Amino acid sequence: AFRLVFKVLSSCSKVGHPRPGQPYKGGYFFALLPDNREGQKTAMLMKKAFEQGLTFQIKSCNGEERVTWGLIPHKTSWYGGKARNGYPDAQYLREVCTVL
């Protein structure tokens, strides 16, 4: 198994965001993938999605703009199943690769 770590810096939103020019708070985000052929393939696709700006979005939360996960589902726990963004979830790798 391995862990993906994303560091998103705080900045100001750009044209095309819901509130251009507004500052937003970044953060650290973690995702988990199995260390097998499918997991490694998924990691490469996730890297491409991140580089293209598709992994995160900016949302308003309690009056503060902040970075949150976007539409690509990421597993953040080894436990809890699909309902809690965790494993086990037998269809996850197939589903996320379709999204990617």
PDB file of N, CA, C and O in Angstrom, residues 28-97:
ATOM      1  N   TYR A  28      -2.950  20.245   3.324  1.00  0.00           N
ATOM      2  CA  TYR A  28      -2.386  18.947   2.974  1.00  0.00           C
ATOM      3  C   TYR A  28      -3.531  17.963   2.814  1.00  0.00           C
ATOM      4  O   TYR A  28      -4.457  17.952   3.617  1.00  0.00           O
ATOM      5  N   PHE A  29      -3.449  17.133   1.780  1.00  0.00           N
ATOM      6  CA  PHE A  29      -4.471  16.131   1.519  1.00  0.00           C
ATOM      7  C   PHE A  29      -3.763  14.798   1.297  1.00  0.00           C
ATOM      8  O   PHE A  29      -2.706  14.750   0.682  1.00  0.00           O
ATOM      9  N   PHE A  30      -4.375  13.726   1.796  1.00  0.00           N
ATOM     10  CA  PHE A  30      -3.780  12.404   1.701  1.00  0.00           C
ATOM     11  C   PHE A  30      -4.763  11.444   1.046  1.00  0.00           C
ATOM     12  O   PHE A  30      -5.952  11.511   1.311  1.00  0.00           O
ATOM     13  N   ALA A  31      -4.258  10.567   0.200  1.00  0.00           N
ATOM     14  CA  ALA A  31      -5.073   9.533  -0.427  1.00  0.00           C
ATOM     15  C   ALA A  31      -4.302   8.219  -0.382  1.00  0.00           C
ATOM     16  O   ALA A  31      -3.073   8.214  -0.353  1.00  0.00           O
ATOM     17  N   LEU A  32      -5.027   7.128  -0.389  1.00  0.00           N
ATOM     18  CA  LEU A  32      -4.431   5.804  -0.256  1.00  0.00           C
ATOM     19  C   LEU A  32      -4.749   4.938  -1.465  1.00  0.00           C
ATOM     20  O   LEU A  32      -5.883   4.948  -1.960  1.00  0.00           O
ATOM     21  N   LEU A  33      -3.750   4.196  -1.915  1.00  0.00           N
ATOM     22  CA  LEU A  33      -3.916   3.258  -3.015  1.00  0.00           C
ATOM     23  C   LEU A  33      -3.171   1.972  -2.689  1.00  0.00           C
ATOM     24  O   LEU A  33      -2.132   2.008  -2.028  1.00  0.00           O
ATOM     25  N   PRO A  34      -3.684   0.848  -3.170  1.00  0.00           N
ATOM     26  CA  PRO A  34      -2.949  -0.404  -2.975  1.00  0.00           C
ATOM     27  C   PRO A  34      -1.686  -0.406  -3.829  1.00  0.00           C
ATOM     28  O   PRO A  34      -1.656   0.181  -4.912  1.00  0.00           O
ATOM     29  N   ASP A  35      -0.640  -1.036  -3.322  1.00  0.00           N
ATOM     30  CA  ASP A  35       0.629  -1.109  -4.053  1.00  0.00           C
ATOM     31  C   ASP A  35       0.619  -2.351  -4.944  1.00  0.00           C
ATOM     32  O   ASP A  35       1.226  -3.371  -4.637  1.00  0.00           O
ATOM     33  N   ASN A  36      -0.127  -2.245  -6.023  1.00  0.00           N
ATOM     34  CA  ASN A  36      -0.170  -3.299  -7.031  1.00  0.00           C
ATOM     35  C   ASN A  36      -0.246  -2.622  -8.396  1.00  0.00           C
ATOM     36  O   ASN A  36      -0.198  -1.392  -8.499  1.00  0.00           O
ATOM     37  N   ARG A  37      -0.343  -3.400  -9.436  1.00  0.00           N
ATOM     38  CA  ARG A  37      -0.334  -2.841 -10.795  1.00  0.00           C
ATOM     39  C   ARG A  37      -1.471  -1.842 -11.001  1.00  0.00           C
ATOM     40  O   ARG A  37      -1.270  -0.752 -11.537  1.00  0.00           O
ATOM     41  N   GLU A  38      -2.680  -2.188 -10.564  1.00  0.00           N
ATOM     42  CA  GLU A  38      -3.826  -1.281 -10.731  1.00  0.00           C
ATOM     43  C   GLU A  38      -3.642   0.002  -9.916  1.00  0.00           C
ATOM     44  O   GLU A  38      -3.959   1.086 -10.384  1.00  0.00           O
ATOM     45  N   GLY A  39      -3.127  -0.145  -8.696  1.00  0.00           N
ATOM     46  CA  GLY A  39      -2.899   1.023  -7.849  1.00  0.00           C
ATOM     47  C   GLY A  39      -1.856   1.953  -8.452  1.00  0.00           C
ATOM     48  O   GLY A  39      -2.004   3.176  -8.419  1.00  0.00           O
ATOM     49  N   GLN A  40      -0.799   1.391  -9.012  1.00  0.00           N
ATOM     50  CA  GLN A  40       0.253   2.205  -9.630  1.00  0.00           C
ATOM     51  C   GLN A  40      -0.257   2.916 -10.877  1.00  0.00           C
ATOM     52  O   GLN A  40       0.044   4.082 -11.110  1.00  0.00           O
ATOM     53  N   LYS A  41      -1.082   2.216 -11.674  1.00  0.00           N
ATOM     54  CA  LYS A  41      -1.686   2.843 -12.852  1.00  0.00           C
ATOM     55  C   LYS A  41      -2.594   4.004 -12.422  1.00  0.00           C
ATOM     56  O   LYS A  41      -2.555   5.083 -13.005  1.00  0.00           O
ATOM     57  N   THR A  42      -3.378   3.777 -11.380  1.00  0.00           N
ATOM     58  CA  THR A  42      -4.272   4.810 -10.873  1.00  0.00           C
ATOM     59  C   THR A  42      -3.481   6.004 -10.364  1.00  0.00           C
ATOM     60  O   THR A  42      -3.856   7.158 -10.609  1.00  0.00           O
ATOM     61  N   ALA A  43      -2.372   5.753  -9.676  1.00  0.00           N
ATOM     62  CA  ALA A  43      -1.529   6.843  -9.176  1.00  0.00           C
ATOM     63  C   ALA A  43      -1.012   7.709 -10.316  1.00  0.00           C
ATOM     64  O   ALA A  43      -0.989   8.938 -10.211  1.00  0.00           O
ATOM     65  N   MET A  44      -0.615   7.095 -11.423  1.00  0.00           N
ATOM     66  CA  MET A  44      -0.127   7.857 -12.573  1.00  0.00           C
ATOM     67  C   MET A  44      -1.242   8.723 -13.165  1.00  0.00           C
ATOM     68  O   MET A  44      -1.027   9.883 -13.520  1.00  0.00           O
ATOM     69  N   LEU A  45      -2.448   8.164 -13.251  1.00  0.00           N
ATOM     70  CA  LEU A  45      -3.584   8.935 -13.767  1.00  0.00           C
ATOM     71  C   LEU A  45      -3.942  10.079 -12.816  1.00  0.00           C
ATOM     72  O   LEU A  45      -4.269  11.183 -13.256  1.00  0.00           O
ATOM     73  N   MET A  46      -3.857   9.820 -11.509  1.00  0.00           N
ATOM     74  CA  MET A  46      -4.143  10.873 -10.525  1.00  0.00           C
ATOM     75  C   MET A  46      -3.113  11.992 -10.612  1.00  0.00           C
ATOM     76  O   MET A  46      -3.446  13.162 -10.440  1.00  0.00           O
ATOM     77  N   LYS A  47      -1.862  11.634 -10.866  1.00  0.00           N
ATOM     78  CA  LYS A  47      -0.822  12.650 -11.018  1.00  0.00           C
ATOM     79  C   LYS A  47      -1.133  13.557 -12.207  1.00  0.00           C
ATOM     80  O   LYS A  47      -1.039  14.779 -12.122  1.00  0.00           O
ATOM     81  N   LYS A  48      -1.537  12.959 -13.326  1.00  0.00           N
ATOM     82  CA  LYS A  48      -1.899  13.747 -14.504  1.00  0.00           C
ATOM     83  C   LYS A  48      -3.082  14.660 -14.210  1.00  0.00           C
ATOM     84  O   LYS A  48      -3.098  15.823 -14.614  1.00  0.00           O
ATOM     85  N   ALA A  49      -4.084  14.129 -13.517  1.00  0.00           N
ATOM     86  CA  ALA A  49      -5.265  14.930 -13.178  1.00  0.00           C
ATOM     87  C   ALA A  49      -4.868  16.100 -12.284  1.00  0.00           C
ATOM     88  O   ALA A  49      -5.345  17.227 -12.465  1.00  0.00           O
ATOM     89  N   PHE A  50      -3.972  15.853 -11.324  1.00  0.00           N
ATOM     90  CA  PHE A  50      -3.504  16.918 -10.435  1.00  0.00           C
ATOM     91  C   PHE A  50      -2.776  17.996 -11.236  1.00  0.00           C
ATOM     92  O   PHE A  50      -3.031  19.187 -11.051  1.00  0.00           O
ATOM     93  N   GLU A  51      -1.889  17.581 -12.124  1.00  0.00           N
ATOM     94  CA  GLU A  51      -1.125  18.529 -12.940  1.00  0.00           C
ATOM     95  C   GLU A  51      -2.034  19.378 -13.827  1.00  0.00           C
ATOM     96  O   GLU A  51      -1.690  20.500 -14.173  1.00  0.00           O
ATOM     97  N   GLN A  52      -3.199  18.855 -14.178  1.00  0.00           N
ATOM     98  CA  GLN A  52      -4.152  19.588 -15.018  1.00  0.00           C
ATOM     99  C   GLN A  52      -5.166  20.381 -14.195  1.00  0.00           C
ATOM    100  O   GLN A  52      -6.094  20.969 -14.750  1.00  0.00           O
ATOM    101  N   GLY A  53      -5.003  20.379 -12.866  1.00  0.00           N
ATOM    102  CA  GLY A  53      -5.892  21.162 -12.010  1.00  0.00           C
ATOM    103  C   GLY A  53      -7.267  20.560 -11.808  1.00  0.00           C
ATOM    104  O   GLY A  53      -8.222  21.282 -11.495  1.00  0.00           O
ATOM    105  N   LEU A  54      -7.384  19.233 -11.935  1.00  0.00           N
ATOM    106  CA  LEU A  54      -8.688  18.583 -11.833  1.00  0.00           C
ATOM    107  C   LEU A  54      -8.959  17.922 -10.481  1.00  0.00           C
ATOM    108  O   LEU A  54     -10.065  17.444 -10.251  1.00  0.00           O
ATOM    109  N   THR A  55      -7.990  17.887  -9.597  1.00  0.00           N
ATOM    110  CA  THR A  55      -8.117  17.137  -8.354  1.00  0.00           C
ATOM    111  C   THR A  55      -8.866  17.900  -7.265  1.00  0.00           C
ATOM    112  O   THR A  55      -9.596  17.310  -6.473  1.00  0.00           O
ATOM    113  N   PHE A  56      -8.698  19.213  -7.230  1.00  0.00           N
ATOM    114  CA  PHE A  56      -9.277  20.013  -6.147  1.00  0.00           C
ATOM    115  C   PHE A  56     -10.161  21.115  -6.700  1.00  0.00           C
ATOM    116  O   PHE A  56     -10.090  21.464  -7.873  1.00  0.00           O
ATOM    117  N   GLN A  57     -10.979  21.661  -5.824  1.00  0.00           N
ATOM    118  CA  GLN A  57     -11.801  22.820  -6.153  1.00  0.00           C
ATOM    119  C   GLN A  57     -11.793  23.767  -4.966  1.00  0.00           C
ATOM    120  O   GLN A  57     -11.405  23.391  -3.861  1.00  0.00           O
ATOM    121  N   ILE A  58     -12.215  24.973  -5.197  1.00  0.00           N
ATOM    122  CA  ILE A  58     -12.305  25.964  -4.122  1.00  0.00           C
ATOM    123  C   ILE A  58     -13.766  26.117  -3.750  1.00  0.00           C
ATOM    124  O   ILE A  58     -14.613  26.327  -4.626  1.00  0.00           O
ATOM    125  N   LYS A  59     -14.054  25.988  -2.453  1.00  0.00           N
ATOM    126  CA  LYS A  59     -15.421  26.128  -1.957  1.00  0.00           C
ATOM    127  C   LYS A  59     -15.435  27.093  -0.790  1.00  0.00           C
ATOM    128  O   LYS A  59     -14.458  27.236  -0.068  1.00  0.00           O
ATOM    129  N   SER A  60     -16.587  27.717  -0.606  1.00  0.00           N
ATOM    130  CA  SER A  60     -16.773  28.602   0.532  1.00  0.00           C
ATOM    131  C   SER A  60     -17.264  27.761   1.705  1.00  0.00           C
ATOM    132  O   SER A  60     -18.211  26.993   1.582  1.00  0.00           O
ATOM    133  N   CYS A  61     -16.590  27.904   2.845  1.00  0.00           N
ATOM    134  CA  CYS A  61     -16.935  27.138   4.045  1.00  0.00           C
ATOM    135  C   CYS A  61     -16.898  28.088   5.238  1.00  0.00           C
ATOM    136  O   CYS A  61     -15.830  28.603   5.593  1.00  0.00           O
ATOM    137  N   ASN A  62     -18.040  28.342   5.829  1.00  0.00           N
ATOM    138  CA  ASN A  62     -18.138  29.265   6.967  1.00  0.00           C
ATOM    139  C   ASN A  62     -17.531  30.629   6.651  1.00  0.00           C
ATOM    140  O   ASN A  62     -16.802  31.199   7.445  1.00  0.00           O
ATOM    141  N   GLY A  63     -17.807  31.139   5.459  1.00  0.00           N
ATOM    142  CA  GLY A  63     -17.329  32.456   5.068  1.00  0.00           C
ATOM    143  C   GLY A  63     -15.878  32.507   4.632  1.00  0.00           C
ATOM    144  O   GLY A  63     -15.349  33.571   4.361  1.00  0.00           O
ATOM    145  N   GLU A  64     -15.227  31.365   4.570  1.00  0.00           N
ATOM    146  CA  GLU A  64     -13.822  31.302   4.164  1.00  0.00           C
ATOM    147  C   GLU A  64     -13.700  30.443   2.916  1.00  0.00           C
ATOM    148  O   GLU A  64     -14.300  29.382   2.832  1.00  0.00           O
ATOM    149  N   GLU A  65     -12.935  30.919   1.957  1.00  0.00           N
ATOM    150  CA  GLU A  65     -12.676  30.132   0.753  1.00  0.00           C
ATOM    151  C   GLU A  65     -11.557  29.139   1.071  1.00  0.00           C
ATOM    152  O   GLU A  65     -10.544  29.511   1.646  1.00  0.00           O
ATOM    153  N   ARG A  66     -11.779  27.884   0.705  1.00  0.00           N
ATOM    154  CA  ARG A  66     -10.753  26.876   0.966  1.00  0.00           C
ATOM    155  C   ARG A  66     -10.742  25.811  -0.112  1.00  0.00           C
ATOM    156  O   ARG A  66     -11.733  25.594  -0.782  1.00  0.00           O
ATOM    157  N   VAL A  67      -9.609  25.157  -0.225  1.00  0.00           N
ATOM    158  CA  VAL A  67      -9.438  24.070  -1.181  1.00  0.00           C
ATOM    159  C   VAL A  67     -10.086  22.816  -0.604  1.00  0.00           C
ATOM    160  O   VAL A  67      -9.912  22.501   0.577  1.00  0.00           O
ATOM    161  N   THR A  68     -10.847  22.105  -1.432  1.00  0.00           N
ATOM    162  CA  THR A  68     -11.453  20.830  -1.050  1.00  0.00           C
ATOM    163  C   THR A  68     -11.241  19.839  -2.195  1.00  0.00           C
ATOM    164  O   THR A  68     -10.863  20.222  -3.299  1.00  0.00           O
ATOM    165  N   TRP A  69     -11.516  18.577  -1.917  1.00  0.00           N
ATOM    166  CA  TRP A  69     -11.458  17.572  -2.973  1.00  0.00           C
ATOM    167  C   TRP A  69     -12.438  17.948  -4.073  1.00  0.00           C
ATOM    168  O   TRP A  69     -13.515  18.472  -3.813  1.00  0.00           O
ATOM    169  N   GLY A  70     -12.084  17.655  -5.312  1.00  0.00           N
ATOM    170  CA  GLY A  70     -12.963  17.884  -6.453  1.00  0.00           C
ATOM    171  C   GLY A  70     -13.835  16.664  -6.708  1.00  0.00           C
ATOM    172  O   GLY A  70     -14.201  15.935  -5.777  1.00  0.00           O
ATOM    173  N   LEU A  71     -14.130  16.412  -7.958  1.00  0.00           N
ATOM    174  CA  LEU A  71     -15.056  15.340  -8.329  1.00  0.00           C
ATOM    175  C   LEU A  71     -14.409  13.967  -8.446  1.00  0.00           C
ATOM    176  O   LEU A  71     -15.107  12.967  -8.554  1.00  0.00           O
ATOM    177  N   ILE A  72     -13.094  13.895  -8.430  1.00  0.00           N
ATOM    178  CA  ILE A  72     -12.400  12.605  -8.511  1.00  0.00           C
ATOM    179  C   ILE A  72     -12.403  11.979  -7.115  1.00  0.00           C
ATOM    180  O   ILE A  72     -11.879  12.562  -6.170  1.00  0.00           O
ATOM    181  N   PRO A  73     -12.999  10.794  -6.959  1.00  0.00           N
ATOM    182  CA  PRO A  73     -13.039  10.176  -5.630  1.00  0.00           C
ATOM    183  C   PRO A  73     -11.665   9.670  -5.198  1.00  0.00           C
ATOM    184  O   PRO A  73     -10.944   9.065  -5.985  1.00  0.00           O
ATOM    185  N   HIS A  74     -11.302   9.966  -3.950  1.00  0.00           N
ATOM    186  CA  HIS A  74     -10.041   9.504  -3.370  1.00  0.00           C
ATOM    187  C   HIS A  74     -10.346   8.738  -2.086  1.00  0.00           C
ATOM    188  O   HIS A  74     -11.223   9.127  -1.318  1.00  0.00           O
ATOM    189  N   LYS A  75      -9.610   7.682  -1.855  1.00  0.00           N
ATOM    190  CA  LYS A  75      -9.736   6.916  -0.612  1.00  0.00           C
ATOM    191  C   LYS A  75      -8.819   7.540   0.429  1.00  0.00           C
ATOM    192  O   LYS A  75      -7.628   7.742   0.178  1.00  0.00           O
ATOM    193  N   THR A  76      -9.371   7.839   1.594  1.00  0.00           N
ATOM    194  CA  THR A  76      -8.604   8.496   2.652  1.00  0.00           C
ATOM    195  C   THR A  76      -8.464   7.627   3.897  1.00  0.00           C
ATOM    196  O   THR A  76      -7.923   8.078   4.900  1.00  0.00           O
ATOM    197  N   SER A  77      -8.949   6.394   3.836  1.00  0.00           N
ATOM    198  CA  SER A  77      -8.858   5.490   4.983  1.00  0.00           C
ATOM    199  C   SER A  77      -8.797   4.047   4.486  1.00  0.00           C
ATOM    200  O   SER A  77      -9.361   3.709   3.443  1.00  0.00           O
ATOM    201  N   TRP A  78      -8.138   3.205   5.260  1.00  0.00           N
ATOM    202  CA  TRP A  78      -8.116   1.778   4.942  1.00  0.00           C
ATOM    203  C   TRP A  78      -9.359   1.090   5.474  1.00  0.00           C
ATOM    204  O   TRP A  78      -9.579  -0.089   5.226  1.00  0.00           O
ATOM    205  N   TYR A  79     -10.190   1.824   6.225  1.00  0.00           N
ATOM    206  CA  TYR A  79     -11.358   1.238   6.876  1.00  0.00           C
ATOM    207  C   TYR A  79     -12.606   2.055   6.570  1.00  0.00           C
ATOM    208  O   TYR A  79     -12.519   3.195   6.137  1.00  0.00           O
ATOM    209  N   GLY A  80     -13.766   1.471   6.810  1.00  0.00           N
ATOM    210  CA  GLY A  80     -15.017   2.201   6.686  1.00  0.00           C
ATOM    211  C   GLY A  80     -15.773   1.961   5.397  1.00  0.00           C
ATOM    212  O   GLY A  80     -16.924   2.342   5.273  1.00  0.00           O
ATOM    213  N   GLY A  81     -15.117   1.368   4.413  1.00  0.00           N
ATOM    214  CA  GLY A  81     -15.797   1.081   3.165  1.00  0.00           C
ATOM    215  C   GLY A  81     -16.119   2.321   2.350  1.00  0.00           C
ATOM    216  O   GLY A  81     -15.720   3.438   2.672  1.00  0.00           O
ATOM    217  N   LYS A  82     -16.880   2.097   1.302  1.00  0.00           N
ATOM    218  CA  LYS A  82     -17.211   3.147   0.344  1.00  0.00           C
ATOM    219  C   LYS A  82     -17.908   4.334   1.003  1.00  0.00           C
ATOM    220  O   LYS A  82     -17.645   5.489   0.667  1.00  0.00           O
ATOM    221  N   ALA A  83     -18.780   4.081   1.954  1.00  0.00           N
ATOM    222  CA  ALA A  83     -19.551   5.149   2.603  1.00  0.00           C
ATOM    223  C   ALA A  83     -18.667   6.152   3.339  1.00  0.00           C
ATOM    224  O   ALA A  83     -19.056   7.299   3.539  1.00  0.00           O
ATOM    225  N   ARG A  84     -17.470   5.741   3.744  1.00  0.00           N
ATOM    226  CA  ARG A  84     -16.567   6.620   4.499  1.00  0.00           C
ATOM    227  C   ARG A  84     -15.277   6.913   3.735  1.00  0.00           C
ATOM    228  O   ARG A  84     -14.235   7.151   4.346  1.00  0.00           O
ATOM    229  N   ASN A  85     -15.338   6.871   2.417  1.00  0.00           N
ATOM    230  CA  ASN A  85     -14.161   7.100   1.567  1.00  0.00           C
ATOM    231  C   ASN A  85     -13.009   6.169   1.913  1.00  0.00           C
ATOM    232  O   ASN A  85     -11.850   6.564   1.872  1.00  0.00           O
ATOM    233  N   GLY A  86     -13.345   4.942   2.285  1.00  0.00           N
ATOM    234  CA  GLY A  86     -12.314   3.993   2.679  1.00  0.00           C
ATOM    235  C   GLY A  86     -12.419   2.673   1.933  1.00  0.00           C
ATOM    236  O   GLY A  86     -13.276   2.468   1.084  1.00  0.00           O
ATOM    237  N   TYR A  87     -11.518   1.804   2.285  1.00  0.00           N
ATOM    238  CA  TYR A  87     -11.533   0.432   1.792  1.00  0.00           C
ATOM    239  C   TYR A  87     -12.208  -0.413   2.863  1.00  0.00           C
ATOM    240  O   TYR A  87     -12.316   0.014   4.001  1.00  0.00           O
ATOM    241  N   PRO A  88     -12.698  -1.587   2.610  1.00  0.00           N
ATOM    242  CA  PRO A  88     -12.718  -2.230   1.299  1.00  0.00           C
ATOM    243  C   PRO A  88     -13.794  -1.634   0.381  1.00  0.00           C
ATOM    244  O   PRO A  88     -14.839  -1.192   0.832  1.00  0.00           O
ATOM    245  N   ASP A  89     -13.477  -1.616  -0.894  1.00  0.00           N
ATOM    246  CA  ASP A  89     -14.383  -1.150  -1.933  1.00  0.00           C
ATOM    247  C   ASP A  89     -13.910  -1.805  -3.226  1.00  0.00           C
ATOM    248  O   ASP A  89     -13.026  -1.292  -3.917  1.00  0.00           O
ATOM    249  N   ALA A  90     -14.471  -2.956  -3.521  1.00  0.00           N
ATOM    250  CA  ALA A  90     -13.992  -3.802  -4.618  1.00  0.00           C
ATOM    251  C   ALA A  90     -14.031  -3.111  -5.980  1.00  0.00           C
ATOM    252  O   ALA A  90     -13.248  -3.450  -6.866  1.00  0.00           O
ATOM    253  N   GLN A  91     -14.906  -2.147  -6.165  1.00  0.00           N
ATOM    254  CA  GLN A  91     -15.060  -1.498  -7.473  1.00  0.00           C
ATOM    255  C   GLN A  91     -14.276  -0.195  -7.601  1.00  0.00           C
ATOM    256  O   GLN A  91     -14.251   0.425  -8.657  1.00  0.00           O
ATOM    257  N   TYR A  92     -13.628   0.262  -6.513  1.00  0.00           N
ATOM    258  CA  TYR A  92     -13.035   1.600  -6.499  1.00  0.00           C
ATOM    259  C   TYR A  92     -12.047   1.855  -7.637  1.00  0.00           C
ATOM    260  O   TYR A  92     -12.174   2.836  -8.362  1.00  0.00           O
ATOM    261  N   LEU A  93     -11.052   1.000  -7.791  1.00  0.00           N
ATOM    262  CA  LEU A  93     -10.016   1.267  -8.793  1.00  0.00           C
ATOM    263  C   LEU A  93     -10.608   1.324 -10.200  1.00  0.00           C
ATOM    264  O   LEU A  93     -10.240   2.193 -10.995  1.00  0.00           O
ATOM    265  N   ARG A  94     -11.539   0.467 -10.498  1.00  0.00           N
ATOM    266  CA  ARG A  94     -12.189   0.482 -11.808  1.00  0.00           C
ATOM    267  C   ARG A  94     -12.992   1.779 -11.975  1.00  0.00           C
ATOM    268  O   ARG A  94     -12.914   2.449 -13.007  1.00  0.00           O
ATOM    269  N   GLU A  95     -13.750   2.153 -10.953  1.00  0.00           N
ATOM    270  CA  GLU A  95     -14.574   3.369 -11.027  1.00  0.00           C
ATOM    271  C   GLU A  95     -13.738   4.630 -11.135  1.00  0.00           C
ATOM    272  O   GLU A  95     -14.036   5.504 -11.942  1.00  0.00           O
ATOM    273  N   VAL A  96     -12.683   4.742 -10.323  1.00  0.00           N
ATOM    274  CA  VAL A  96     -11.868   5.967 -10.352  1.00  0.00           C
ATOM    275  C   VAL A  96     -11.107   6.065 -11.676  1.00  0.00           C
ATOM    276  O   VAL A  96     -10.936   7.164 -12.204  1.00  0.00           O
ATOM    277  N   CYS A  97     -10.673   4.959 -12.234  1.00  0.00           N
ATOM    278  CA  CYS A  97      -9.988   5.013 -13.532  1.00  0.00           C
ATOM    279  C   CYS A  97     -10.945   5.458 -14.624  1.00  0.00           C
ATOM    280  O   CYS A  97     -10.542   6.157 -15.553  1.00  0.00           O
TER     281      CYS A  97
END
